[in-house]
Coordinates of C-alpha atoms in Angstrom, one line a residue:
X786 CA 117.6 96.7 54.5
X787 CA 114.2 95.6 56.0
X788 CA 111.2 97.4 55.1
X789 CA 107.8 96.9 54.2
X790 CA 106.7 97.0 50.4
X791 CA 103.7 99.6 49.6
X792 CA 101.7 99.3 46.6
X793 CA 103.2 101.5 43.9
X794 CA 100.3 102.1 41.1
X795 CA 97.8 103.9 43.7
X796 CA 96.7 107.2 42.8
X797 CA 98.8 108.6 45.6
X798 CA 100.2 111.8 43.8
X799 CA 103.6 111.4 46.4
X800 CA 106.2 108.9 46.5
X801 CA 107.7 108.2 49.7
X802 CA 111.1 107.8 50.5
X803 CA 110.4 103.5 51.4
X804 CA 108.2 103.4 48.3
X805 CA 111.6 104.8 46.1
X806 CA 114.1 102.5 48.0
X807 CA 111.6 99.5 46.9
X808 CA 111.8 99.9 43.2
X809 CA 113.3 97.3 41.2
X810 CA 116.1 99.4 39.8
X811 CA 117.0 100.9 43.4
X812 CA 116.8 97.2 44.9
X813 CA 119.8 96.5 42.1
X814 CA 121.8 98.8 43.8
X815 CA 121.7 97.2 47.2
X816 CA 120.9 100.4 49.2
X817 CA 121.4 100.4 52.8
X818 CA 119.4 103.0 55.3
X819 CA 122.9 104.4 57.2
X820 CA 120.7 107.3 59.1
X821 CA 117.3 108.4 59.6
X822 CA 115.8 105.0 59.1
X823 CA 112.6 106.7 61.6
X824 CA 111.5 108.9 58.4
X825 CA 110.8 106.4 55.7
X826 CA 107.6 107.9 55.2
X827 CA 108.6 110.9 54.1
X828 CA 107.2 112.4 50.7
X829 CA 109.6 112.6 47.7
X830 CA 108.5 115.4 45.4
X831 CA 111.1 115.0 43.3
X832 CA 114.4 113.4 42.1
X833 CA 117.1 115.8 42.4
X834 CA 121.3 114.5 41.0
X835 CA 123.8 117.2 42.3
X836 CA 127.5 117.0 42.9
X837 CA 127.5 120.5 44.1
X838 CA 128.5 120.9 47.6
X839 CA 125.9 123.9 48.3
X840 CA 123.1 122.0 46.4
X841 CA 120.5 122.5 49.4
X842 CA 120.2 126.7 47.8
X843 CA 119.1 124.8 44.7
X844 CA 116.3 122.8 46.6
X845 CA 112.7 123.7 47.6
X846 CA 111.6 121.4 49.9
X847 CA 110.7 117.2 49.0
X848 CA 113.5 116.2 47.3
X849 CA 115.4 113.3 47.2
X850 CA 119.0 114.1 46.5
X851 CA 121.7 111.6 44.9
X852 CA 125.3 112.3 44.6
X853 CA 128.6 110.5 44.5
X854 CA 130.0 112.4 46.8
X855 CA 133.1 113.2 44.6
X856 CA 133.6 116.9 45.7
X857 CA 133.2 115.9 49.3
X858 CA 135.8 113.3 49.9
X859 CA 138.6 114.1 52.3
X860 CA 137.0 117.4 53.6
X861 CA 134.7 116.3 56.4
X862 CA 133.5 120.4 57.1
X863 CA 132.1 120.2 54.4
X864 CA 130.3 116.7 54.3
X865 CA 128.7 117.7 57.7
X866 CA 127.6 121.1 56.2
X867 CA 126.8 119.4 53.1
X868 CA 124.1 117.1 55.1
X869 CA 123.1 120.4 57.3
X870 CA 122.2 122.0 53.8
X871 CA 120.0 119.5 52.7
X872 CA 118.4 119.1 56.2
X873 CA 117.9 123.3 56.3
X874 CA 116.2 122.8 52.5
X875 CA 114.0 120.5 53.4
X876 CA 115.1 117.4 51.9
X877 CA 113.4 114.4 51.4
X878 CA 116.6 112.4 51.7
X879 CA 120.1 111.6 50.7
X880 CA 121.5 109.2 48.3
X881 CA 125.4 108.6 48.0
X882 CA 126.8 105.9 45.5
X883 CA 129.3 104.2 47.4
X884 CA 133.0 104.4 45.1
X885 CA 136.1 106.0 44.4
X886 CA 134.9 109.0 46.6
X887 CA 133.8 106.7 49.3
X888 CA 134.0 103.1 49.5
X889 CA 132.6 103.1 52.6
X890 CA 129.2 105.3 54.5
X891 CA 131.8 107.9 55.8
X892 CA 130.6 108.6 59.2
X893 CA 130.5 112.5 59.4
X894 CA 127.8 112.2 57.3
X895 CA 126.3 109.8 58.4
X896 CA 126.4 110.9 62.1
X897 CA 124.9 114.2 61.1
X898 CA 122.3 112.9 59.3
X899 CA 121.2 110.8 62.2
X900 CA 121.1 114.1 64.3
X901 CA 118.7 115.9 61.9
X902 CA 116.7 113.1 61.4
X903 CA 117.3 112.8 57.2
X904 CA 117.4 109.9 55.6
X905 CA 120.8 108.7 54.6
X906 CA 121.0 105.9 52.2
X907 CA 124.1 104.5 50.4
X908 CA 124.1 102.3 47.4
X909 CA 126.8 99.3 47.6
X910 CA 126.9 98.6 44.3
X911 CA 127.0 101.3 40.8
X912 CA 123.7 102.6 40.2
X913 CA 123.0 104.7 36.7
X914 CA 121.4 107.3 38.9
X915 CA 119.6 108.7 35.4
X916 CA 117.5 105.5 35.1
X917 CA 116.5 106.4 38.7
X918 CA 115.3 109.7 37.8
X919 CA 113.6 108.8 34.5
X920 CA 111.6 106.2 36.4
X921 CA 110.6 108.3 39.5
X922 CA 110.0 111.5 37.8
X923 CA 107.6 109.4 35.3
X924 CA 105.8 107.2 38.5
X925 CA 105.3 111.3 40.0
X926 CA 103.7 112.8 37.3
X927 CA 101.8 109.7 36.5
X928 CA 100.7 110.1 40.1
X929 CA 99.6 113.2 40.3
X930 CA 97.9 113.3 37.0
X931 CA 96.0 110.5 38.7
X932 CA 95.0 112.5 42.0
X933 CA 94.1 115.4 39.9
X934 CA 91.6 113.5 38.0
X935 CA 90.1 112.1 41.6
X936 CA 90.0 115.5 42.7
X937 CA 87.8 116.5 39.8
X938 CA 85.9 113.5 39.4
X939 CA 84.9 114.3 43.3
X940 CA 84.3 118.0 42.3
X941 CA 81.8 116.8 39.5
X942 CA 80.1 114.2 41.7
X943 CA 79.5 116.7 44.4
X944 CA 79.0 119.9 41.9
X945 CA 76.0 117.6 40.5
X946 CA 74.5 117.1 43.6
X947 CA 74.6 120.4 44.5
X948 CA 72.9 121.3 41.4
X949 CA 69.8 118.6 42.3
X950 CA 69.3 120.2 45.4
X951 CA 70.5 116.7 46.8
X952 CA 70.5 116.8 51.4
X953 CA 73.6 117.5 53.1
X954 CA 73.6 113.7 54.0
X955 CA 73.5 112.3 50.4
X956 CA 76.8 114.9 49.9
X957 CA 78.3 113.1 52.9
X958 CA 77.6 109.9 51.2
X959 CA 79.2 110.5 48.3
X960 CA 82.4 112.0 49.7
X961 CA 82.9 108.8 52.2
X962 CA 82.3 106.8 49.1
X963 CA 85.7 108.1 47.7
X964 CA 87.2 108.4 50.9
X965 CA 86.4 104.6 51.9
X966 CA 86.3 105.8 55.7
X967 CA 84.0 107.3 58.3
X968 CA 83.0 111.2 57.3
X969 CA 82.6 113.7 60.6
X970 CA 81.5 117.0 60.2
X971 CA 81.4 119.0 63.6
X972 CA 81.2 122.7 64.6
X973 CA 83.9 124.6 66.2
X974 CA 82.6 123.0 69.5
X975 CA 83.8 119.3 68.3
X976 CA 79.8 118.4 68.4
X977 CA 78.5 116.1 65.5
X978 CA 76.5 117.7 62.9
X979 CA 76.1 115.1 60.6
X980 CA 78.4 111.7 59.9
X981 CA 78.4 109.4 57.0
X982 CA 79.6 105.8 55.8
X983 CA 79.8 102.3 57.5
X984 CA 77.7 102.4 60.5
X985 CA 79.7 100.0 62.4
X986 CA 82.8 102.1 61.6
X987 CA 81.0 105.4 62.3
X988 CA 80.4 104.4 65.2
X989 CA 83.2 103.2 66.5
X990 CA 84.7 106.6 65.6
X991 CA 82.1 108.4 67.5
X992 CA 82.0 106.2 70.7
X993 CA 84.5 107.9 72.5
X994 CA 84.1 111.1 70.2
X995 CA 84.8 113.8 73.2
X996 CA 88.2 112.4 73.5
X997 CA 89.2 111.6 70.5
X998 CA 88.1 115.0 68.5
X999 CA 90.4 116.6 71.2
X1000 CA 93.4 114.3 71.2
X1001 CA 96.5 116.8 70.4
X1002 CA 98.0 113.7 68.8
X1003 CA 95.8 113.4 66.1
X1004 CA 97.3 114.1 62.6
X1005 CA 97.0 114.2 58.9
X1006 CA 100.0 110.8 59.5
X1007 CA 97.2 109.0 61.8
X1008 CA 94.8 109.1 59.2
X1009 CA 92.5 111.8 60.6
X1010 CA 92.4 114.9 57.5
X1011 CA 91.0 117.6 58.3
X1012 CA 89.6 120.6 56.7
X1013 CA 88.2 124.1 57.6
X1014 CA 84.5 124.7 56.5
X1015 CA 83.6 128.4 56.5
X1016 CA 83.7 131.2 54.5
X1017 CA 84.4 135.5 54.2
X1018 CA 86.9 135.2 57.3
X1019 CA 84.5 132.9 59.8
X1020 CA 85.0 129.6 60.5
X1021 CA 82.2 127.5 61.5
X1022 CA 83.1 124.2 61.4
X1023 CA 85.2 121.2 59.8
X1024 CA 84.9 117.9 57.8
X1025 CA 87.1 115.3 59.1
X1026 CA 87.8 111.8 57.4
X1027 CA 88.5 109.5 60.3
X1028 CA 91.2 106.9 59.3
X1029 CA 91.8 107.3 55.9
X1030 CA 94.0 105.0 54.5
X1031 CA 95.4 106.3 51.1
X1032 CA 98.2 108.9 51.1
X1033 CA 98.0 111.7 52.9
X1034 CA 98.1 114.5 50.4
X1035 CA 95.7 113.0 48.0
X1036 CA 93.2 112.5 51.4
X1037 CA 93.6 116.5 52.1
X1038 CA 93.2 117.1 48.8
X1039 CA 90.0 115.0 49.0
X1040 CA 88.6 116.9 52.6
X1041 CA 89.6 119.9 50.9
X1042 CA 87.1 119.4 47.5
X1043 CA 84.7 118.4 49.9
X1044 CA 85.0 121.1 52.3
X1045 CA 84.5 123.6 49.3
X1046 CA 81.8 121.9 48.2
X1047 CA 79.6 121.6 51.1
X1048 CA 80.3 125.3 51.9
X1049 CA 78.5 125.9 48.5
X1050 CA 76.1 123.2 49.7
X1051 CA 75.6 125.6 53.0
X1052 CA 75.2 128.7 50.4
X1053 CA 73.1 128.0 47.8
X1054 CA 70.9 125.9 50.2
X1055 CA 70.0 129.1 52.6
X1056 CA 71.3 126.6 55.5
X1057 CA 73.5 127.1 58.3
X1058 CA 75.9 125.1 60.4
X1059 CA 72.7 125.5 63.2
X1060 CA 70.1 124.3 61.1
X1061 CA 72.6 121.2 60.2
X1062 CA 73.1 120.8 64.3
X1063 CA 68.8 120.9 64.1
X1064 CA 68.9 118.2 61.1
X1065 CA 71.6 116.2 63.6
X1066 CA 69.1 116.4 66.6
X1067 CA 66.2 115.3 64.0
X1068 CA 67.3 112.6 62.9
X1069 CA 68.8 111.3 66.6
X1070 CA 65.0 111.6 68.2
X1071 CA 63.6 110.5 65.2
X1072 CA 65.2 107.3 65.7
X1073 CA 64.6 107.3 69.3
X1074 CA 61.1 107.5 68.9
X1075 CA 60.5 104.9 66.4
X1076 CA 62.6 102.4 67.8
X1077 CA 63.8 101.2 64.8
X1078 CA 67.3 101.5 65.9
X1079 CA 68.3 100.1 69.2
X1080 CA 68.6 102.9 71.7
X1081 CA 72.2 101.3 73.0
X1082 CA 73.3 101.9 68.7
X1083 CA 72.2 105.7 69.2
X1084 CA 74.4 106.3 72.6
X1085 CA 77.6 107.2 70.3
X1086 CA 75.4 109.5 68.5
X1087 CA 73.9 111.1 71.3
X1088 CA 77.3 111.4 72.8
X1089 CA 78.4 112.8 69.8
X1090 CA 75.9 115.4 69.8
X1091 CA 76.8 117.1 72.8
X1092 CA 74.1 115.0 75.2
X1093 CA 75.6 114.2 78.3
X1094 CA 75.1 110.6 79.0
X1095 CA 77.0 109.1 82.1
X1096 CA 74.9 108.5 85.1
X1097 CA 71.6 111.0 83.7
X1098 CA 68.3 111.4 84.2
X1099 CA 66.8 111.8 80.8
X1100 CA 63.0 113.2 80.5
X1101 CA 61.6 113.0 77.2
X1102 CA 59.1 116.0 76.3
X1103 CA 57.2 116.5 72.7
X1104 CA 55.5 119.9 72.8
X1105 CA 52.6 121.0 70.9
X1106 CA 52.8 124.1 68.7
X1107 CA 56.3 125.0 70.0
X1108 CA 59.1 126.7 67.6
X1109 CA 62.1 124.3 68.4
X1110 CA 64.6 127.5 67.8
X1111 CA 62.6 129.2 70.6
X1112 CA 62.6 125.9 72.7
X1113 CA 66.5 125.3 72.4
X1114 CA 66.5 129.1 73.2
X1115 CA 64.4 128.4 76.8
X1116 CA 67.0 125.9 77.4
X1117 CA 70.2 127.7 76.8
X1118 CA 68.4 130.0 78.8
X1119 CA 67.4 127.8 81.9
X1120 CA 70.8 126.0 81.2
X1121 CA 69.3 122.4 80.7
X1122 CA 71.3 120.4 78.6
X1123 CA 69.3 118.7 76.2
X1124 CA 68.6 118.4 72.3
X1125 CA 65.4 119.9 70.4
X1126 CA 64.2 118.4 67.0
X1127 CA 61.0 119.0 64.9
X1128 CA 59.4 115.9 64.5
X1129 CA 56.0 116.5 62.4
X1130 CA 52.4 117.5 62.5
X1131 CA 53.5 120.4 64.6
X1132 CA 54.9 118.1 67.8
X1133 CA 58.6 119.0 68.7
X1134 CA 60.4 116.6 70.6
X1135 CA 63.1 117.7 73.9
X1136 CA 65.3 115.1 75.3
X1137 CA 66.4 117.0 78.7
X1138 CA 69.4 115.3 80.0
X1139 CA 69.7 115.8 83.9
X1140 CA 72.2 115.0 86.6
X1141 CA 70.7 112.5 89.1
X1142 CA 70.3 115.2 92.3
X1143 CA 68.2 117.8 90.1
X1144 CA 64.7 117.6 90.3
X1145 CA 63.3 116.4 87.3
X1146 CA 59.4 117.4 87.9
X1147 CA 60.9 121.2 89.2
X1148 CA 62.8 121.9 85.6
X1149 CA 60.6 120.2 83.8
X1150 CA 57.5 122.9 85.2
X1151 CA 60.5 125.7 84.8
X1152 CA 61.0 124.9 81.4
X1153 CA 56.8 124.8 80.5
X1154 CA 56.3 128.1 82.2
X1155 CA 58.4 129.9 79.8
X1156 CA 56.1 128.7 77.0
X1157 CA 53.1 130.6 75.9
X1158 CA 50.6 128.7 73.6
X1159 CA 51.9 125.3 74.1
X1160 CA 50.8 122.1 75.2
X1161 CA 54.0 120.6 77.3
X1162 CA 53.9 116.5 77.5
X1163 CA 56.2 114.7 78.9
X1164 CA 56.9 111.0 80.0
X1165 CA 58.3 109.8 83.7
X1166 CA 62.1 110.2 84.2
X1167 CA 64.1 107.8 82.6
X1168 CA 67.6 106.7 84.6
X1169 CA 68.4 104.1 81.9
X1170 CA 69.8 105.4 78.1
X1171 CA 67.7 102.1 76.7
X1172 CA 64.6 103.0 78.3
X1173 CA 64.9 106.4 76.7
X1174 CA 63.0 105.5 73.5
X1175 CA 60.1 103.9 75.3
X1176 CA 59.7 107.4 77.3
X1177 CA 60.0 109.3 74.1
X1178 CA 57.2 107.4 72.8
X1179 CA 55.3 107.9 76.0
X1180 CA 55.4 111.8 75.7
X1181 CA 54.0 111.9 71.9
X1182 CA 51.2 109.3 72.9
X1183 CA 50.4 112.2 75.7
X1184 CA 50.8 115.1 73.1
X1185 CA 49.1 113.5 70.4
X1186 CA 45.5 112.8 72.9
X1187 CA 45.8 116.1 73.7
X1188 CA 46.0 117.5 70.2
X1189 CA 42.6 118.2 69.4
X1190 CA 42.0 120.0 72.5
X1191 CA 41.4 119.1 76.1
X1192 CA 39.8 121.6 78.7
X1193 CA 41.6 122.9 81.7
X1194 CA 45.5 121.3 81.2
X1195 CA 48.1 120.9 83.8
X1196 CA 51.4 122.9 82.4
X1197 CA 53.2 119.5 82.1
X1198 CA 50.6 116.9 80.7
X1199 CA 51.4 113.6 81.7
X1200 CA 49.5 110.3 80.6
X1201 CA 47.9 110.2 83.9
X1202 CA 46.4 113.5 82.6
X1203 CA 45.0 111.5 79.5
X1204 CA 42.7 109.3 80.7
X1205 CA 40.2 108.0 78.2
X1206 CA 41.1 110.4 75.6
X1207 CA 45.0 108.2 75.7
X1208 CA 43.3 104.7 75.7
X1209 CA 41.0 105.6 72.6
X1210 CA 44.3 107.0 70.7
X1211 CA 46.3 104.1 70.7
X1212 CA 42.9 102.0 69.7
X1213 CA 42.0 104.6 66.9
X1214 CA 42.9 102.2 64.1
X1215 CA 40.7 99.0 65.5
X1216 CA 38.3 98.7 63.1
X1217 CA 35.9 97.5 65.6
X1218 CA 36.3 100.8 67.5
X1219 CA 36.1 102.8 63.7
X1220 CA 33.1 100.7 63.5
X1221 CA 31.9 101.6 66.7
X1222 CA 32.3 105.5 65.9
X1223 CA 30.1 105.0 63.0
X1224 CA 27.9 103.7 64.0
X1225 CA 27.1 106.1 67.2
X1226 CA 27.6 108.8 65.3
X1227 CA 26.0 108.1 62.0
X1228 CA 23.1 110.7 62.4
X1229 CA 26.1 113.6 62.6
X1230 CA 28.3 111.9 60.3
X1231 CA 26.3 111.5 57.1
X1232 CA 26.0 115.3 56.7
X1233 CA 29.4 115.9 57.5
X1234 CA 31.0 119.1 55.2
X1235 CA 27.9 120.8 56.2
X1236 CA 27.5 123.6 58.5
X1237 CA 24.4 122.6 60.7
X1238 CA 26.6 119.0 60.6
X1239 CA 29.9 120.8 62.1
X1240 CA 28.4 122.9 64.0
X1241 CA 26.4 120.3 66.5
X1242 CA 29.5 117.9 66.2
X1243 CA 31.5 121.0 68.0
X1244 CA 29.2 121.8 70.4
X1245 CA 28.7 117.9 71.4
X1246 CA 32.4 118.1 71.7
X1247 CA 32.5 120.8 74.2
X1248 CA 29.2 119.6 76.0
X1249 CA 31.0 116.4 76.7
X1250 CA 34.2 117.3 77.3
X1251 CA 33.1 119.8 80.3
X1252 CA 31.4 116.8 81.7
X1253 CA 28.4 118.2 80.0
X1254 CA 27.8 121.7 81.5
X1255 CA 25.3 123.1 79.6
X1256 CA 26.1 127.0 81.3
X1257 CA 30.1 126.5 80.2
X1258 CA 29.1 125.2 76.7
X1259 CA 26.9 127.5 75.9
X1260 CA 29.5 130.3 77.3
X1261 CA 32.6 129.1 75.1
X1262 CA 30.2 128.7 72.1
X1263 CA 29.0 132.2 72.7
X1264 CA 24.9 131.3 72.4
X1265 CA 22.0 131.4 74.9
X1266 CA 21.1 128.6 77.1
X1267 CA 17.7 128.5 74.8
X1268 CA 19.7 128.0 71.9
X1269 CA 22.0 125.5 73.3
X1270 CA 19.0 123.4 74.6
X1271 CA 17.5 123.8 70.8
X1272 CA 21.2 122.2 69.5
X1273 CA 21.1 119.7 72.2
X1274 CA 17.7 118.7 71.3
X1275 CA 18.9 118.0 67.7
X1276 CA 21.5 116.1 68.6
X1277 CA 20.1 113.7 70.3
X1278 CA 17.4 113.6 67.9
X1279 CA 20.0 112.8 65.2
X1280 CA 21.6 110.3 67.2
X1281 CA 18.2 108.3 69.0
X1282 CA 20.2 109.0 72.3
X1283 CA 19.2 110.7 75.8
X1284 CA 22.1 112.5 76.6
X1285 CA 20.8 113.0 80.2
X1286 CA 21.3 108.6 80.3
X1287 CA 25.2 108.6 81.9
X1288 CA 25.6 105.5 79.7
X1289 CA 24.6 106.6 76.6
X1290 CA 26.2 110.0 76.9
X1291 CA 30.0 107.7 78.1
X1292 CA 29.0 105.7 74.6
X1293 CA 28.6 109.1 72.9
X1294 CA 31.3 110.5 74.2
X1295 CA 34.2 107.5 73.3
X1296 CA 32.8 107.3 69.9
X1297 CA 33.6 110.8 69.2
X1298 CA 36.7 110.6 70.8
X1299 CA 37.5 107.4 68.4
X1300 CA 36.0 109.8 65.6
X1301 CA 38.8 112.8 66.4
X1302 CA 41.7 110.2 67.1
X1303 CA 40.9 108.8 63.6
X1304 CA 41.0 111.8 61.7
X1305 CA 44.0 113.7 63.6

């Protein structure tokens, strides 16, 4: 007989029918595979001796049955029903000690088993079938003592985390840590919430993600163990662990401790399977922008995500002041694919993903006219996925010179829109030009905290940034032109400058743009 030896002392709480047939005192016995040789695999439960010819009413499913065969010989009705007994029980397979009874495989049997696909083996030489019992029953119970412990050494581990108030991604962390292979977990749309373990493995499990989460070949035998997350009758998602390699009952039993514990995760935490799609999106444009990861290492993610990537026009945005469930609301609304993350100091990144014959610069304006009280930026059209990152930089370089507040915006700021105010942010942290803002406005500066102090940097702010117009300054400051010439009087007496001098008033005016940039 040729098969393949599996390691015997894993904490696999099954046997399978190849793993028995390999055993030392089995081997002794010579056994020969006469019928169902395709379903090896199969999981003993137990080890079952019965001479009875109805045996398979004594049976519950998983066992592997060994007999003589002594009460079947000469009748071959009853050696086919004996076989269609032990097939309708569920039987993990057949063992008959070749004898008196039969000294050779007698072929009814045989032939029927080869029909209902169960594994027929027969033993050429004697065989104390008790020794065989004693030995299997003991490997069993040792086994799933074993995979009872792992269960609740998971449950612990993950219980504990719990209790720390540890992030859905540390739980993922630990549970592909025990499960030695890629962790998915998805909504009921197949989209990626949140992955853990090897990054090279991860993502070669989500790389082709769309098909492979729908394959109707994938099984619990392929590796890929599934279990349900959800709770009080709803389903809202599952945990998968893509290609685990141990047995297949102790890697559901594994999803299934996980499963339950990141439900409790979801519970205790106030979360919901949308804010873990929001933590999914975070962390994918959090990347993005940074550029610590290299944009072509995100695609699988962004795939994964639900972002359509094949032959796009991406346009990243980061809006000012925006609520990112109202934003992916405006979207589901306009029906824009794209992904929406929170980023920090009240920017929100939007990565819309376009086909190539929609007009960017139209949707893009559609999508800014449904917000109120936002400041839209956004960076050119990208057609490349790896210039993505670059774009998504572009648009918070945009959003952040705007941030302390320029006069008369376009809806859609763009870094043409910028100007000066974009050249001084990305030199805020020169120290020449922190020198340079000092020093110009020193006179304000050294009685900053004080309200005279704040009050004639504001209105030097709004003198300059209306291209110094003393009628609108004075109106959005809500003071008479008298006493706006009385605060532009001290200012310039502060600061030894002529205001009216287009030079000094440009030198002014970058050095309190430096000055905001710097403290924003």
């Amino acid at each position: 007989m040729s098969t393949t030896l599996e390691p015997l002392e894993s904490s696999a709480p099954t046997l399978s029918v190849r793993q028995v047939l390999m055993l030392e005192r089995v081997l002794a016995g010579e056994p020969e595979v006469v019928a169902g040789a395709g379903q090896l695999d199969r999981a003993v439960r137990w080890v079952h001796v019965a001479e009875a010819a109805d045996v398979g009413v004594m049976l519950s499913g998983g066992e592997m049955v060994l007999t003589t065969g002594v009460l079947l010989a000469g009748d071959e009705n009853k050696q086919a029903e004996y076989i269609q007994s032990l097939h309708r029980a569920e039987a993990a397979a057949v063992v008959l000690g070749l004898g008196r009874a039969f000294p050779a495989p007698p072929d009814v049997m045989r032939r029927a088993a080869e029909r209902c696909g169960l594994p027929m083996v027969v033993l050429h030489r004697p065989f104390p079938f008790a020794e065989l019992t004693e030995e299997v029953q003991a490997r069993l119970v040792r086994r799933k003592f074993a995979a009872v412990s792992m269960s609740e050494a998971v449950r612990t581990a993950l219980t504990g985390l719990i209790t720390a108030g540890a992030p859905l991604q540390r739980m993922l962390d630990e549970i592909a840590h025990h499960s030695g292979c890629p962790v998915v977990v998805t909504n009921l749309a197949h989209r990626v919430l949140a992955t853990a373990g090897e990054r090279s493995a991860v993502d070669d499990v989500l790389r082709d993600w769309e098909r492979i989460a729908r394959q109707a070949g994938l099984s619990a035998g392929d590796g890929w163990i599934r279990a349900e997350l959800g709770g009080r009758g709803e389903r809202w998602g599952q945990i998968m662990l893509c290609g685990y390699r141990g047995d297949t009952a102790t890697g559901r039993l594994l999803a299934d401790r996980a499963a339950e514990s990141l439900v409790l995760h979801r519970m205790l935490g106030g979360t919901s399977a949308h804010t873990w799609e929001e933590q999914s999106a975070q962390s994918l444009l959090t990347d993005l922008v940074s550029g610590v990861v290299p944009a072509r290492q995100l695609l699988p993610r962004a795939r994964a995500a639900g972002l359509p990537v094949n032959r796009r026009t991406f346009v990243p945005l980061v809006v000012r002041d925006g609520d990112p469930a109202e934003l992916d609301r405006v979207l589901r609304l306009l029906g824009l694919p794209g992904i929406v993350a929170e980023l920090a100091d009240g920017a929100t990144a939007v990565l819309l993903s376009l086909a190539r014959d929609q007009d960017a610069t139209v949707l893009t304006a559609n999508f800014a006219a449904r917000l109120t009280g936002t400041v839209v930026a956004a960076a050119d059209p990208r057609t490349a996925w790896d210039d993505v990152p670059a774009g998504m930089r572009e648009a918070r370089h945009v959003a952040d010179a705007v941030a302390s507040g320029v006069l008369d915006l376009p809806a859609v700021v763009r870094l043409k829109d910028v100007h000066l105010r974009g050249l001084i942010r990305l030199l805020r942290d020169d120290p020449h030009v922190q020198s340079f803002a000092e020093r110009e406005l020193d006179g304000l500066l050294c009685d900053a905290g004080s309200g005279s102090a704040d009050d004639l940097l504001a209105v030097l702010r709004t003198y300059l940034a209306t291209g110094r117009n003393k009628s609108r300054t004075a109106q959005l400051h809500h003071v008479s032109r008298p006493a706006l010439y009385r605060r532009l009087e001290a200012i310039q007496g502060r600061l030894g400058v002529d205001l009216d001098d287009f030079e000094q008033a440009a030198s002014v005016h970058i050095a309190l743009l430096a000055h905001d940039a710097q403290q924003s």
